[in-house]
């Protein structure tokens, strides 16, 4: 468990910062300790923005982080949701104890996205990470993971970028 009492809040988001600057800060938060990936995704974001400048920032972000630093899966695809979360957790050598075997077809009989996201949220929190979900324009599930100590800066950035973000434990 991380000791966040010594965390110095060096995130100071100015309301006058550009959308691009806020996207960069968000990419740094969802790629903790991996500035190289954040930089690569930022370049991809800029390219996507050049192609579709009218799109909401979160739609472009979703495109450039999918299955590397975030997830977006169809509402009826719980197996992909588990796979995406397992893959994201593995970035930090973490594994999620799902309380059963997701490789077993019967595992999903009584499961729903809310319960799976809640399990993942709880297991990741034990290691100092927070699972976030955000509201999509369709019925898919989407989100990313940050260090728990970065929760407040993540909330501020999400609000500044007009992303309806909530902890994975609050899904539903």
CSV table of C-alpha atoms in Angstrom, one decimal:
chain,number,residue,atom,x,y,z
A,1,UNK,CA,0.0,0.0,0.0
A,2,UNK,CA,1.3,3.4,-0.9
A,3,UNK,CA,1.7,6.2,1.7
A,4,UNK,CA,0.1,9.2,0.1
A,5,UNK,CA,0.5,11.4,3.2
A,6,UNK,CA,3.9,12.5,1.8
A,7,UNK,CA,2.6,13.2,-1.7
A,8,UNK,CA,3.3,16.7,-2.8
A,9,UNK,CA,0.6,18.0,-5.2
A,10,UNK,CA,2.8,19.3,-8.0
A,11,UNK,CA,-0.2,19.3,-10.4
A,12,UNK,CA,-1.4,22.9,-10.9
A,13,UNK,CA,-3.8,23.0,-13.7
A,14,UNK,CA,-4.5,26.6,-14.9
A,15,UNK,CA,-7.9,27.2,-16.2
A,16,UNK,CA,-6.2,29.0,-19.1
A,17,UNK,CA,-4.2,26.0,-20.1
A,18,UNK,CA,-5.0,24.8,-23.6
A,19,UNK,CA,-6.9,21.6,-24.2
A,20,UNK,CA,-3.8,20.1,-25.7
A,21,UNK,CA,-1.9,20.8,-22.4
A,22,UNK,CA,-4.6,19.2,-20.4
A,23,UNK,CA,-4.6,16.1,-22.7
A,24,UNK,CA,-0.9,15.8,-22.2
A,25,UNK,CA,-1.3,16.0,-18.4
A,26,UNK,CA,-4.1,13.3,-18.6
A,27,UNK,CA,-1.9,11.0,-20.7
A,28,UNK,CA,0.9,11.4,-18.1
A,29,UNK,CA,-1.5,10.4,-15.3
A,30,UNK,CA,-2.9,7.3,-17.1
A,31,UNK,CA,0.7,6.2,-18.0
A,32,UNK,CA,2.4,6.5,-14.6
A,33,UNK,CA,6.1,6.0,-14.9
A,34,UNK,CA,5.9,5.6,-18.7
A,35,UNK,CA,6.4,9.0,-20.2
A,36,UNK,CA,7.5,7.4,-23.5
A,37,UNK,CA,4.1,5.8,-24.0
A,38,UNK,CA,2.4,9.1,-23.0
A,39,UNK,CA,4.5,10.9,-25.6
A,40,UNK,CA,3.7,8.4,-28.3
A,41,UNK,CA,-0.1,8.7,-27.5
A,42,UNK,CA,0.2,12.5,-27.4
A,43,UNK,CA,1.6,12.5,-30.9
A,44,UNK,CA,-1.2,10.2,-32.0
A,45,UNK,CA,-3.7,12.5,-30.3
A,46,UNK,CA,-2.3,15.5,-32.2
A,47,UNK,CA,-2.7,13.6,-35.5
A,48,UNK,CA,-6.2,12.5,-34.7
A,49,UNK,CA,-7.1,16.1,-33.8
A,50,UNK,CA,-5.6,17.3,-37.1
A,51,UNK,CA,-7.9,14.9,-38.9
A,52,UNK,CA,-11.0,15.5,-36.8
A,53,UNK,CA,-10.7,18.7,-34.8
A,54,UNK,CA,-14.5,18.8,-34.1
A,55,UNK,CA,-14.4,15.6,-32.0
A,56,UNK,CA,-14.5,15.8,-28.3
A,57,UNK,CA,-11.1,15.4,-26.6
A,58,UNK,CA,-12.2,12.2,-24.8
A,59,UNK,CA,-13.2,10.5,-28.1
A,60,UNK,CA,-9.7,11.2,-29.5
A,61,UNK,CA,-8.1,10.1,-26.3
A,62,UNK,CA,-10.1,6.9,-26.3
A,63,UNK,CA,-8.8,6.2,-29.8
A,64,UNK,CA,-5.1,6.6,-29.0
A,65,UNK,CA,-5.1,4.8,-25.6
A,66,UNK,CA,-7.4,1.8,-26.3
A,67,UNK,CA,-6.0,-1.5,-25.0
A,68,UNK,CA,-2.7,0.2,-24.1
A,69,UNK,CA,-3.6,2.7,-21.4
A,70,UNK,CA,-7.4,2.4,-21.3
A,71,UNK,CA,-10.3,0.4,-22.5
A,72,UNK,CA,-13.5,0.7,-24.4
A,73,UNK,CA,-15.6,-2.4,-24.8
A,74,UNK,CA,-19.1,-3.1,-25.9
A,75,UNK,CA,-21.7,-3.4,-23.2
A,76,UNK,CA,-22.5,-7.0,-23.9
A,77,UNK,CA,-18.8,-8.1,-24.0
A,78,UNK,CA,-17.9,-8.8,-20.3
A,79,UNK,CA,-15.2,-11.2,-21.3
A,80,UNK,CA,-13.4,-8.4,-23.2
A,81,UNK,CA,-13.9,-6.1,-20.2
A,82,UNK,CA,-12.1,-8.6,-18.0
A,83,UNK,CA,-9.3,-9.2,-20.6
A,84,UNK,CA,-8.8,-5.4,-21.0
A,85,UNK,CA,-8.6,-4.8,-17.3
A,86,UNK,CA,-6.2,-7.7,-16.8
A,87,UNK,CA,-4.0,-6.4,-19.6
A,88,UNK,CA,-3.9,-2.9,-18.1
A,89,UNK,CA,-3.1,-4.2,-14.6
A,90,UNK,CA,-0.3,-6.3,-16.0
A,91,UNK,CA,1.5,-3.1,-17.0
A,92,UNK,CA,2.4,-2.8,-13.3
A,93,UNK,CA,2.9,-6.5,-12.7
A,94,UNK,CA,-0.5,-6.7,-11.0
A,95,UNK,CA,-3.2,-9.4,-11.4
A,96,UNK,CA,-6.8,-9.0,-10.5
A,97,UNK,CA,-8.4,-11.7,-8.4
A,98,UNK,CA,-11.8,-12.0,-10.0
A,99,UNK,CA,-13.1,-14.3,-7.3
A,100,UNK,CA,-13.6,-17.0,-9.9
A,101,UNK,CA,-12.2,-18.2,-13.2
A,102,UNK,CA,-13.0,-15.8,-16.1
A,103,UNK,CA,-11.8,-18.4,-18.5
A,104,UNK,CA,-14.8,-20.6,-17.4
A,105,UNK,CA,-17.9,-19.7,-19.5
A,106,UNK,CA,-20.1,-20.1,-16.4
A,107,UNK,CA,-18.2,-17.3,-14.7
A,108,UNK,CA,-20.1,-14.7,-16.6
A,109,UNK,CA,-23.6,-16.2,-16.0
A,110,UNK,CA,-24.2,-14.1,-12.9
A,111,UNK,CA,-21.8,-11.2,-13.7
A,112,UNK,CA,-22.5,-7.7,-14.9
A,113,UNK,CA,-20.2,-4.8,-15.7
A,114,UNK,CA,-20.9,-3.1,-12.4
A,115,UNK,CA,-19.8,-6.0,-10.3
A,116,UNK,CA,-16.7,-6.7,-12.5
A,117,UNK,CA,-15.6,-3.1,-12.4
A,118,UNK,CA,-16.2,-3.1,-8.6
A,119,UNK,CA,-14.0,-6.1,-8.2
A,120,UNK,CA,-11.3,-4.6,-10.3
A,121,UNK,CA,-11.5,-1.3,-8.5
A,122,UNK,CA,-11.1,-3.0,-5.1
A,123,UNK,CA,-8.2,-5.2,-6.2
A,124,UNK,CA,-6.3,-2.3,-7.8
A,125,UNK,CA,-6.9,-0.1,-4.8
A,126,UNK,CA,-5.1,-2.6,-2.6
A,127,UNK,CA,-2.0,-1.8,-4.7
A,128,UNK,CA,-2.4,2.0,-4.8
A,129,UNK,CA,-4.2,2.3,-8.1
A,130,UNK,CA,-7.6,3.7,-9.0
A,131,UNK,CA,-9.8,2.4,-11.8
A,132,UNK,CA,-11.8,5.1,-13.5
A,133,UNK,CA,-14.7,4.9,-15.9
A,134,UNK,CA,-16.2,7.6,-18.1
A,135,UNK,CA,-19.5,8.0,-19.8
A,136,UNK,CA,-19.5,7.2,-23.5
A,137,UNK,CA,-21.9,8.3,-26.2
A,138,UNK,CA,-23.0,4.7,-26.7
A,139,UNK,CA,-23.5,1.8,-24.4
A,140,UNK,CA,-19.9,0.8,-24.2
A,141,UNK,CA,-17.7,0.7,-21.1
A,142,UNK,CA,-14.6,2.8,-21.0
A,143,UNK,CA,-12.0,3.9,-18.6
A,144,UNK,CA,-8.4,3.9,-17.4
A,145,UNK,CA,-6.2,3.4,-14.4
A,146,UNK,CA,-4.1,5.9,-12.4
A,147,UNK,CA,-2.1,6.0,-9.2
A,148,UNK,CA,-4.5,6.6,-6.3
A,149,UNK,CA,-2.4,9.5,-5.2
A,150,UNK,CA,-3.3,11.2,-8.5
A,151,UNK,CA,-7.1,11.0,-7.9
A,152,UNK,CA,-7.6,14.7,-7.3
A,153,UNK,CA,-5.6,15.9,-10.4
A,154,UNK,CA,-7.5,13.3,-12.5
A,155,UNK,CA,-10.8,14.7,-11.3
A,156,UNK,CA,-9.7,18.2,-12.1
A,157,UNK,CA,-8.5,17.3,-15.5
A,158,UNK,CA,-11.6,15.3,-16.3
A,159,UNK,CA,-13.8,18.3,-15.3
A,160,UNK,CA,-11.7,20.7,-17.4
A,161,UNK,CA,-11.9,18.4,-20.4
A,162,UNK,CA,-15.7,17.8,-19.9
A,163,UNK,CA,-15.3,14.1,-19.2
A,164,UNK,CA,-17.9,12.6,-17.0
A,165,UNK,CA,-15.5,10.5,-14.9
A,166,UNK,CA,-16.2,8.4,-11.9
A,167,UNK,CA,-14.3,5.7,-9.9
A,168,UNK,CA,-14.9,2.2,-11.2
A,169,UNK,CA,-16.6,1.4,-7.9
A,170,UNK,CA,-19.3,3.9,-8.7
A,171,UNK,CA,-20.3,2.4,-12.0
A,172,UNK,CA,-23.9,1.9,-12.8
